[in-house]
Each structure stands twice: as structure tokens, then as C-alpha cells.
PDB file of C-alpha atoms and ligand atoms in Angstrom:
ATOM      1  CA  UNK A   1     -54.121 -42.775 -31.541  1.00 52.00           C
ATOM      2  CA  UNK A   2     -54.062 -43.490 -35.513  1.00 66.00           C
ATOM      3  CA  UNK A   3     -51.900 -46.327 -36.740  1.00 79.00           C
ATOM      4  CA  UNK A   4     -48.656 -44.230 -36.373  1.00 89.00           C
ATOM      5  CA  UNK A   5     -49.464 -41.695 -33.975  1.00 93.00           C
ATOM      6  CA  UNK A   6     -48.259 -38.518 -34.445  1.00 98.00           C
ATOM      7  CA  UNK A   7     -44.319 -37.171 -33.787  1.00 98.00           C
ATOM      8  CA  UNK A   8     -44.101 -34.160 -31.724  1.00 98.00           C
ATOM      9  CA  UNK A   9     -40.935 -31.905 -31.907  1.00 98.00           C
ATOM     10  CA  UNK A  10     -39.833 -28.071 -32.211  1.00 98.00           C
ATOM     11  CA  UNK A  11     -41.163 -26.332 -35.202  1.00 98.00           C
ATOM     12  CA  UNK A  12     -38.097 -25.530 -38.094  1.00 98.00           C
ATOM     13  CA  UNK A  13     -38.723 -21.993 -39.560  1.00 97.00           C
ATOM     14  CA  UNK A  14     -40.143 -24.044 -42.984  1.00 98.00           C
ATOM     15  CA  UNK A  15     -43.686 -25.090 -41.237  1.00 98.00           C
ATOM     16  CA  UNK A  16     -44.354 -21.505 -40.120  1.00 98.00           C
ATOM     17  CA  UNK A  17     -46.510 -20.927 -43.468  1.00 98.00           C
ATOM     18  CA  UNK A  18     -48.306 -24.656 -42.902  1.00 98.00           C
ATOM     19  CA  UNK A  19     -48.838 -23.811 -38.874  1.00 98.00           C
ATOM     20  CA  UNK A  20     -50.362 -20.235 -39.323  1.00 98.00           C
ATOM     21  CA  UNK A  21     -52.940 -22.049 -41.982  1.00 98.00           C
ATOM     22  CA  UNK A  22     -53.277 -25.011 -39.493  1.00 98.00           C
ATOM     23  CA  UNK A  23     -54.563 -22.574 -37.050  1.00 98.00           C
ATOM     24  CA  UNK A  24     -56.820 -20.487 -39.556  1.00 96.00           C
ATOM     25  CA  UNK A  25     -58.692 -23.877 -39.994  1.00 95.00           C
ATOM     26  CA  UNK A  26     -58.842 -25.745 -36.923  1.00 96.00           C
ATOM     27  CA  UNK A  27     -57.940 -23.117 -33.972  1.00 94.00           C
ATOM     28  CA  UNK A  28     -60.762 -21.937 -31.860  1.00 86.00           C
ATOM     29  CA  UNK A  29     -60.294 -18.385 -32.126  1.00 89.00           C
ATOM     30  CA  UNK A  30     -57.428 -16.212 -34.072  1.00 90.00           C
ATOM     31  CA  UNK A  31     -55.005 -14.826 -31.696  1.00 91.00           C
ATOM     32  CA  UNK A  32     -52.952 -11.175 -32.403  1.00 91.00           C
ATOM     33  CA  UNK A  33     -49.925 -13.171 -33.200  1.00 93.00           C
ATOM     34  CA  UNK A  34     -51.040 -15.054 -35.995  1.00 95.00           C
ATOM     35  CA  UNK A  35     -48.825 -14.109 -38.418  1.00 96.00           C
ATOM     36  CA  UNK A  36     -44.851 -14.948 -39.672  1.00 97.00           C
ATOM     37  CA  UNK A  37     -43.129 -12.212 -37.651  1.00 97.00           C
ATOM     38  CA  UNK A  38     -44.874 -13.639 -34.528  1.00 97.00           C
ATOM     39  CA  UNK A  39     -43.794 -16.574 -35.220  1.00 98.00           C
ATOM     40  CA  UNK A  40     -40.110 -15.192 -35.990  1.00 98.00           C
ATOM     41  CA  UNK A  41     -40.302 -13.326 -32.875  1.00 97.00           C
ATOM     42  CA  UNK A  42     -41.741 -16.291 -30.481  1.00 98.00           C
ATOM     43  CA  UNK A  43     -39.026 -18.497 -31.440  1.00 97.00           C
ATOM     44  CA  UNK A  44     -35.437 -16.096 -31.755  1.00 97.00           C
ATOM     45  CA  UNK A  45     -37.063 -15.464 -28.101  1.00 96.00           C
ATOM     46  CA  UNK A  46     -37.752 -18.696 -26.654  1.00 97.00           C
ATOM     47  CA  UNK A  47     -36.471 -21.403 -29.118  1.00 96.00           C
ATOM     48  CA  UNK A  48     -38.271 -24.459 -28.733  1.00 97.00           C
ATOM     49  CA  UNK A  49     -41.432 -22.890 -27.705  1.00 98.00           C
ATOM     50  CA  UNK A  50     -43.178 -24.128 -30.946  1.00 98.00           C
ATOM     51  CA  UNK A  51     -44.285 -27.794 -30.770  1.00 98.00           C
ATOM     52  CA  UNK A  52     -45.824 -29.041 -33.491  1.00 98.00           C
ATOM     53  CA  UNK A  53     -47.712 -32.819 -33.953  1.00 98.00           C
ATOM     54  CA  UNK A  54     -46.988 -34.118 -37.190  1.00 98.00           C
ATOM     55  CA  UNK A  55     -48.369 -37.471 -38.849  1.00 97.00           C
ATOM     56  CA  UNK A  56     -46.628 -40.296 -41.209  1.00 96.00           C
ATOM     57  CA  UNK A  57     -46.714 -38.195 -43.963  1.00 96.00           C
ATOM     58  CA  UNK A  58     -45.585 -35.234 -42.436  1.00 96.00           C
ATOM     59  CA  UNK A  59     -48.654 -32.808 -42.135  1.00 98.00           C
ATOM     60  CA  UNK A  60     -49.023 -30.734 -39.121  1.00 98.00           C
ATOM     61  CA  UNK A  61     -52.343 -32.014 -36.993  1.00 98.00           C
ATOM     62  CA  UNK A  62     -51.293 -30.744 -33.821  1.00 98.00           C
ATOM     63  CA  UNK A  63     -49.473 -27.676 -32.224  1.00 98.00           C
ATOM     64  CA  UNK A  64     -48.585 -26.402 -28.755  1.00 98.00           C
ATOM     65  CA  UNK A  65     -46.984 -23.550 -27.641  1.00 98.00           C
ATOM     66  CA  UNK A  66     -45.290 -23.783 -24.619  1.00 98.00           C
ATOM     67  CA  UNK A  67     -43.536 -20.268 -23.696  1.00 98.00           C
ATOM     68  CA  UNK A  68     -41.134 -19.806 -21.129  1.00 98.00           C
ATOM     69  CA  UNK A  69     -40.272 -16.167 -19.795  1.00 96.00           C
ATOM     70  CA  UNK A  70     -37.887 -17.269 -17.099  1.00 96.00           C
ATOM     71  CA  UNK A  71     -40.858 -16.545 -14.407  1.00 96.00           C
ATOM     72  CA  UNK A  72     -43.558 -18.922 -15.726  1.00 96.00           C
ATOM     73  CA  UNK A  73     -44.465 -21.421 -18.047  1.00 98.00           C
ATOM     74  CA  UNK A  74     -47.533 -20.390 -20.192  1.00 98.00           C
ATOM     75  CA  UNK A  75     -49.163 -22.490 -23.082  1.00 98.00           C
ATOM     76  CA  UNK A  76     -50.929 -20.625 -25.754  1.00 97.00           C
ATOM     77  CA  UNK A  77     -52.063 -22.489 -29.206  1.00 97.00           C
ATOM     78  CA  UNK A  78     -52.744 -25.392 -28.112  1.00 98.00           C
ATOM     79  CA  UNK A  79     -54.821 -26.788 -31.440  1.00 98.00           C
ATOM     80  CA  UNK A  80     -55.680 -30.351 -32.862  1.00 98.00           C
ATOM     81  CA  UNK A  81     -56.887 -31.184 -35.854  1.00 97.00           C
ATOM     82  CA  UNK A  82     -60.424 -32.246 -35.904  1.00 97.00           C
ATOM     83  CA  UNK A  83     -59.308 -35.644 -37.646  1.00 96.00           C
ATOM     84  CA  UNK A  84     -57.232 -36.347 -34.761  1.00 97.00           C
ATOM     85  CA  UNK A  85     -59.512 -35.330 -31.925  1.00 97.00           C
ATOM     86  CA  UNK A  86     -60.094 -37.694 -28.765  1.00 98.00           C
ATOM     87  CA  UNK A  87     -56.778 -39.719 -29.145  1.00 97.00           C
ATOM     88  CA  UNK A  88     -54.925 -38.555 -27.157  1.00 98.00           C
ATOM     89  CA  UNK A  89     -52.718 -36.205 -29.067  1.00 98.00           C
ATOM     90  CA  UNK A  90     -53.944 -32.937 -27.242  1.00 98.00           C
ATOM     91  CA  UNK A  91     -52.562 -34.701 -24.018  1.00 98.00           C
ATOM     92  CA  UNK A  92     -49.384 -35.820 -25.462  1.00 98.00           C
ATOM     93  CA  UNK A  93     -48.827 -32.312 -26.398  1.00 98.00           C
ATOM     94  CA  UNK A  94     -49.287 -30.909 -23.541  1.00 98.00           C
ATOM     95  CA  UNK A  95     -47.287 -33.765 -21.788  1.00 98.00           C
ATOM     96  CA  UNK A  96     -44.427 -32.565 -23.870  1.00 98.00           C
ATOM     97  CA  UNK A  97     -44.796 -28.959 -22.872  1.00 98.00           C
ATOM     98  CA  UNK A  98     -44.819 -29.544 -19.500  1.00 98.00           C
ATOM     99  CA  UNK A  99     -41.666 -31.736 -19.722  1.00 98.00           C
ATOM    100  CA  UNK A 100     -40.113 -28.575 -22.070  1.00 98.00           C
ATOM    101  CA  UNK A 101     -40.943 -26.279 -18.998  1.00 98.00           C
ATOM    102  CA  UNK A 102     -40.238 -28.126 -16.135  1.00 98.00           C
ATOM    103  CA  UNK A 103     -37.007 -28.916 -17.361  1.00 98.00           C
ATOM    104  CA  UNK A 104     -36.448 -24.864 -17.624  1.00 98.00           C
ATOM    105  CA  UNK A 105     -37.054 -24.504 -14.606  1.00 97.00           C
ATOM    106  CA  UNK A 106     -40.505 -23.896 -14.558  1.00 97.00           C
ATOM    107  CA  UNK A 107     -42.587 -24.306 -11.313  1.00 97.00           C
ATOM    108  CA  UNK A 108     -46.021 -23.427 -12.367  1.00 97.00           C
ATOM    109  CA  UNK A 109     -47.770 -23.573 -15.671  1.00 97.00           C
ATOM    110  CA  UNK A 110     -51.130 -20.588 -16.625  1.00 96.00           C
ATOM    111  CA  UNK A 111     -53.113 -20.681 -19.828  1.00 96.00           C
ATOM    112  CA  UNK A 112     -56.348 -18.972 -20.584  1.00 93.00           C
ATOM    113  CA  UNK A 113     -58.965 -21.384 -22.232  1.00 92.00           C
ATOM    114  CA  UNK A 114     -61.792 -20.301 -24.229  1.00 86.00           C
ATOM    115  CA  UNK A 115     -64.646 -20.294 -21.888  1.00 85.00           C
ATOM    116  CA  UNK A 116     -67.200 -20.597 -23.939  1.00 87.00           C
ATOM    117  CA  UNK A 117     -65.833 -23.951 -25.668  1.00 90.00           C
ATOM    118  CA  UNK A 118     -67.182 -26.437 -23.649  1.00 92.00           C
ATOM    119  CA  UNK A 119     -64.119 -29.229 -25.417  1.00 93.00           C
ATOM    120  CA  UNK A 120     -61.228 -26.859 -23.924  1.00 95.00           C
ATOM    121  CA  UNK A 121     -62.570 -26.405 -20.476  1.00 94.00           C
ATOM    122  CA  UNK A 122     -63.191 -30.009 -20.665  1.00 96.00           C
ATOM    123  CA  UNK A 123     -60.106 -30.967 -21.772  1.00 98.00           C
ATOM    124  CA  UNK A 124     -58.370 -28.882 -19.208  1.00 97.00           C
ATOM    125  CA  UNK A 125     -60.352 -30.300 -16.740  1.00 96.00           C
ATOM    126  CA  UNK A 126     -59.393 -33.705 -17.030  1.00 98.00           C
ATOM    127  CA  UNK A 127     -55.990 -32.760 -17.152  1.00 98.00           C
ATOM    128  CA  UNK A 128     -56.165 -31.334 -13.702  1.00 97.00           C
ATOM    129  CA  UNK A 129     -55.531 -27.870 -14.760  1.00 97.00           C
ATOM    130  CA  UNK A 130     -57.095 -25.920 -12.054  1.00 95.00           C
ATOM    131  CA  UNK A 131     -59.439 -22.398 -12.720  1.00 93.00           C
ATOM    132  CA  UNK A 132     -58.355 -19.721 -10.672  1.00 92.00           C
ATOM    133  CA  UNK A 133     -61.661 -17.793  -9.979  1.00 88.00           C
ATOM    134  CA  UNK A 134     -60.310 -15.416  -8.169  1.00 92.00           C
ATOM    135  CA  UNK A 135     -57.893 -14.464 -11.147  1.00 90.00           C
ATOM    136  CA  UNK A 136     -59.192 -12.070 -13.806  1.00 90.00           C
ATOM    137  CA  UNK A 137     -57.497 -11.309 -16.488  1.00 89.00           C
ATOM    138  CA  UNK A 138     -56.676  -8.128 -17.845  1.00 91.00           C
ATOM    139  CA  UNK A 139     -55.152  -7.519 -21.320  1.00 89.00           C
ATOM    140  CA  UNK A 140     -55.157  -4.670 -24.261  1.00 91.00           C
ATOM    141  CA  UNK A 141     -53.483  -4.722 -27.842  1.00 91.00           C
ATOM    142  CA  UNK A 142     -50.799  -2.452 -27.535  1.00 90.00           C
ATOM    143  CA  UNK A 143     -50.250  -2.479 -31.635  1.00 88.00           C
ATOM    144  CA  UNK A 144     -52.824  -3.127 -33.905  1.00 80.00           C
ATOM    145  CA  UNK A 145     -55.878  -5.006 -33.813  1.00 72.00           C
ATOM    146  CA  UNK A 146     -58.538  -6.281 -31.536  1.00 70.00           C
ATOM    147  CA  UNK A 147     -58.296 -10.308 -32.073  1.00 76.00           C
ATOM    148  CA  UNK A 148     -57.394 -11.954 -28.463  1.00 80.00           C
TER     149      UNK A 148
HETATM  150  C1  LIG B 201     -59.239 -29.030 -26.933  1.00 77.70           C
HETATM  151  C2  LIG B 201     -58.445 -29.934 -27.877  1.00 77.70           C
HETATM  152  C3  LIG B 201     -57.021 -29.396 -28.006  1.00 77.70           C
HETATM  153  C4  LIG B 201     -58.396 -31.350 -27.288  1.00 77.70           C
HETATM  154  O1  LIG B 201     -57.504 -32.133 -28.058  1.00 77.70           O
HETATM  155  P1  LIG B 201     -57.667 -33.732 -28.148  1.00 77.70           P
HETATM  156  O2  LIG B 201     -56.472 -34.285 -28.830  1.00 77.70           O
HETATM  157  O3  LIG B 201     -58.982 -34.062 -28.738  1.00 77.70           O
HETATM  158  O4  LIG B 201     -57.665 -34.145 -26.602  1.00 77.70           O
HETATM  159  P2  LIG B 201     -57.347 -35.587 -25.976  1.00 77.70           P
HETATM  160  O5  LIG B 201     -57.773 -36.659 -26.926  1.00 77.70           O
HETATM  161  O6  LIG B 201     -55.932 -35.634 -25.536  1.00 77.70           O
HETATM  162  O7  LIG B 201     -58.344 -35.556 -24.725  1.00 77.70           O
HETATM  163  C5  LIG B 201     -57.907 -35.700 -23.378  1.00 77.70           C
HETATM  164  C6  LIG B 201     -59.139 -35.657 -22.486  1.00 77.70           C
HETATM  165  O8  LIG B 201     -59.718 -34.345 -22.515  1.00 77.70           O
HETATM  166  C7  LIG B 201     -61.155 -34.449 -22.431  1.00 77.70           C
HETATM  167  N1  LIG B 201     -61.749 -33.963 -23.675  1.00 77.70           N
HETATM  168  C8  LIG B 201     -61.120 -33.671 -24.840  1.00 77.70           C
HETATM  169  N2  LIG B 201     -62.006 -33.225 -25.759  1.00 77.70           N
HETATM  170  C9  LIG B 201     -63.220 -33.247 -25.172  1.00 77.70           C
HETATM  171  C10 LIG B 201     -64.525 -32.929 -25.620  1.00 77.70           C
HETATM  172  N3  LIG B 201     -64.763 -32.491 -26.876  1.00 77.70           N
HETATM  173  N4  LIG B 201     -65.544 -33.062 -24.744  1.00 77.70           N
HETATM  174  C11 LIG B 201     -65.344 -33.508 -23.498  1.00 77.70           C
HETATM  175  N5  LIG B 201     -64.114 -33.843 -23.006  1.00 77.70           N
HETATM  176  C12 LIG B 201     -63.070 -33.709 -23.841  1.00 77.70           C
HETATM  177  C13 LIG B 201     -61.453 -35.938 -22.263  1.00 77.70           C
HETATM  178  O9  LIG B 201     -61.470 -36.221 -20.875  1.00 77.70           O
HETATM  179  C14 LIG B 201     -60.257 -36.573 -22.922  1.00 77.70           C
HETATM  180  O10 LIG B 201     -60.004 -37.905 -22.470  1.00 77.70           O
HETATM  181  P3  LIG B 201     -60.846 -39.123 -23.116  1.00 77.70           P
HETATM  182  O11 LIG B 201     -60.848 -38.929 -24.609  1.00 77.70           O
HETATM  183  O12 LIG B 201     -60.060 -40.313 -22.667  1.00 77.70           O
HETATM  184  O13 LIG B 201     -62.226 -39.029 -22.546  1.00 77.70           O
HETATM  185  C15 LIG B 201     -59.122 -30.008 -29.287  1.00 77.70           C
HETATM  186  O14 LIG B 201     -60.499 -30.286 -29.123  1.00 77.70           O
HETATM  187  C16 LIG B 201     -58.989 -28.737 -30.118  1.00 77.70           C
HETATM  188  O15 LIG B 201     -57.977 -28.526 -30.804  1.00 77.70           O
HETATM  189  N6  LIG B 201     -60.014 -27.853 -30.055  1.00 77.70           N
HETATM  190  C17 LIG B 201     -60.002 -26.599 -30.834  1.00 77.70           C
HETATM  191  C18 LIG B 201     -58.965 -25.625 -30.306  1.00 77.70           C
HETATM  192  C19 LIG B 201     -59.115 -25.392 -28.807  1.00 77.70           C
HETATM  193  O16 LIG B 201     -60.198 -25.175 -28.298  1.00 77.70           O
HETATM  194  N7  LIG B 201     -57.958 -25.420 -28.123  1.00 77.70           N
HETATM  195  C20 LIG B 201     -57.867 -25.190 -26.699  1.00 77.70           C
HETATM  196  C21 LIG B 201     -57.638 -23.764 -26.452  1.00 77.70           C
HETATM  197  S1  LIG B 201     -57.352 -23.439 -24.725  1.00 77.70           S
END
């Protein structure tokens, strides 16, 4: 971790704007849902969902979200800034989305990692995050475009 390692809490409505360019620059891939009414939408759903990493001076280098839907956990967004990489923050995130879920009432926790980024499946890896191989999964934009 830096000096002061990052604080992690529940995104307020005034970081949307600083999260979806967060993710423009350091996410993977862009997702459907990047955009303010997703955002809107994720949280009047599931408040709390948002988790965002922030450092001393309080810039977002870190977000998780960690969705519940009352059947399973799932964690989508899960992006670090590549100042902050190897620290330990992606961990600590998604220590604190696990504690979010479990204490929801969550019993098991799915997210799809990009396969072809050899850092997620790593990192999932050594967070004992198991692949289902058996599981394929099956998805289609129901409005509007064709990101993931
Ligand atoms: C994947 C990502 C979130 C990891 O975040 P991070 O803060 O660097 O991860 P941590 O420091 O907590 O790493 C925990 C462990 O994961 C593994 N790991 C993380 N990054 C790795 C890499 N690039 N290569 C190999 N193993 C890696 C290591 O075992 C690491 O422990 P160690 O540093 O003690 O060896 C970050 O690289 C990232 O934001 N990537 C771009 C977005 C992305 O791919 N997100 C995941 C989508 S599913």
C-alpha cells in the first residue's frame, strides 16, 4: 500500500462523473452501463453497491461493484488504477464486497473476468475464485449497443 492507503466506502451521487472517467481510463473493457443513468439506476436499486477506493487527497483509484439481487452476489467493475496496482487495493476491495454481500445474505459470489487479461484471471486466481468450465455464459443487449 502507499503511505496512506486508500479509504474504501459507498459511492455519494457527486463521484458518478469522476467514476465513469475513472473507468474510461483505467477499466479493461467499457461495459453497456457506463454511463450516469446506470449509475442512477444501480444504486436507487441496490444502494451501497458502488464501492469506490479513494486516496489522501480524495481521487478515486479504485472501484468495485458489488451487486446484490437477493439470489446472488455478483461483482462487476472491479478497476484499479494503474498507479496503485500490486498493493493490495484490488484485494481490499474485493474483501469489502464480500463482507457487503455476505452480510446480505449472500451465499455465493459469480463474476465474469476478462479472459484474455492475463492480470484479472490472475488476480482471481489467487483469490481463490474458482472457473466454472462447465458454465457458459450467455448474454444479449436488450437496448442499445454492443459493448459487454
Ligand atoms: C486486476 C486488478 C483489479 C488487480 O488489482 P490490484 O490492486 O493490482 O491487485 P492486488 O494488488 O490486490 O493483487 C492481489 C494478487 O492478485 C495477483 N495479481 C494481481 N495483479 C497481477 C498481475 N498483473 N499479474 C499476476 N498476478 C497478479 C497477485 O497474486 C496479487 O498478489 P501479490 O501482489 O501479493 O503477488 C488490476 O490489475 C486492474 O484494475 N486491472 C484492469 C481492470 C481489470 O482487468 N479488472 C478486472 C476485471 S474482472
Amino acid at each position: 500500500m502507499h503511505a496512506t492507503p486508500p479509504v474504501i466506502g459507498p459511492a455519494t451521487p457527486e463521484q458518478f462523473g469522476e467514476i465513469l472517467s475513472f473507468w474510461r481510463v483505467a477499466a479493461a473493457v467499457a461495459s453497456t452501463t457506463d454511463d450516469l443513468s446506470g449509475l442512477e439506476v444501480l444504486v436507487a436499486h441496490d444502494p451501497g453497491a458502488l464501492l469506490v477506493a479513494t486516496d489522501a487527497g480524495g481521487r478515486i483509484v479504485g472501484t468495485l461493484i458489488a451487486a446484490w439481487d437477493g439470489w446472488r452476489g455478483n461483482f462487476y467493475r472491479l478497476v484499479v488504477h494503474p498507479d496503485h496496482r500490486r498493493l493490495g487495493l484490488g484485494r481490499a476491495l474485493v474483501g469489502a464486497g464480500e463482507t457487503r454481500l455476505i452480510q446480505l445474505g449472500a451465499r455465493r459470489i459469480s463474476l465474469f473476468a476478462v479472459g484474455s487479461h492475463p492480470a484479472a484471471v490472475a488476480f482471481w486466481d489467487a483469490l481463490g475464485y474458482r472457473r466454472d468450465d462447465d458454465d457458459v455464459r450467455f448474454a444479449r443487449n436488450v437496448v442499445g449497443t454492443q459493448k459487454r
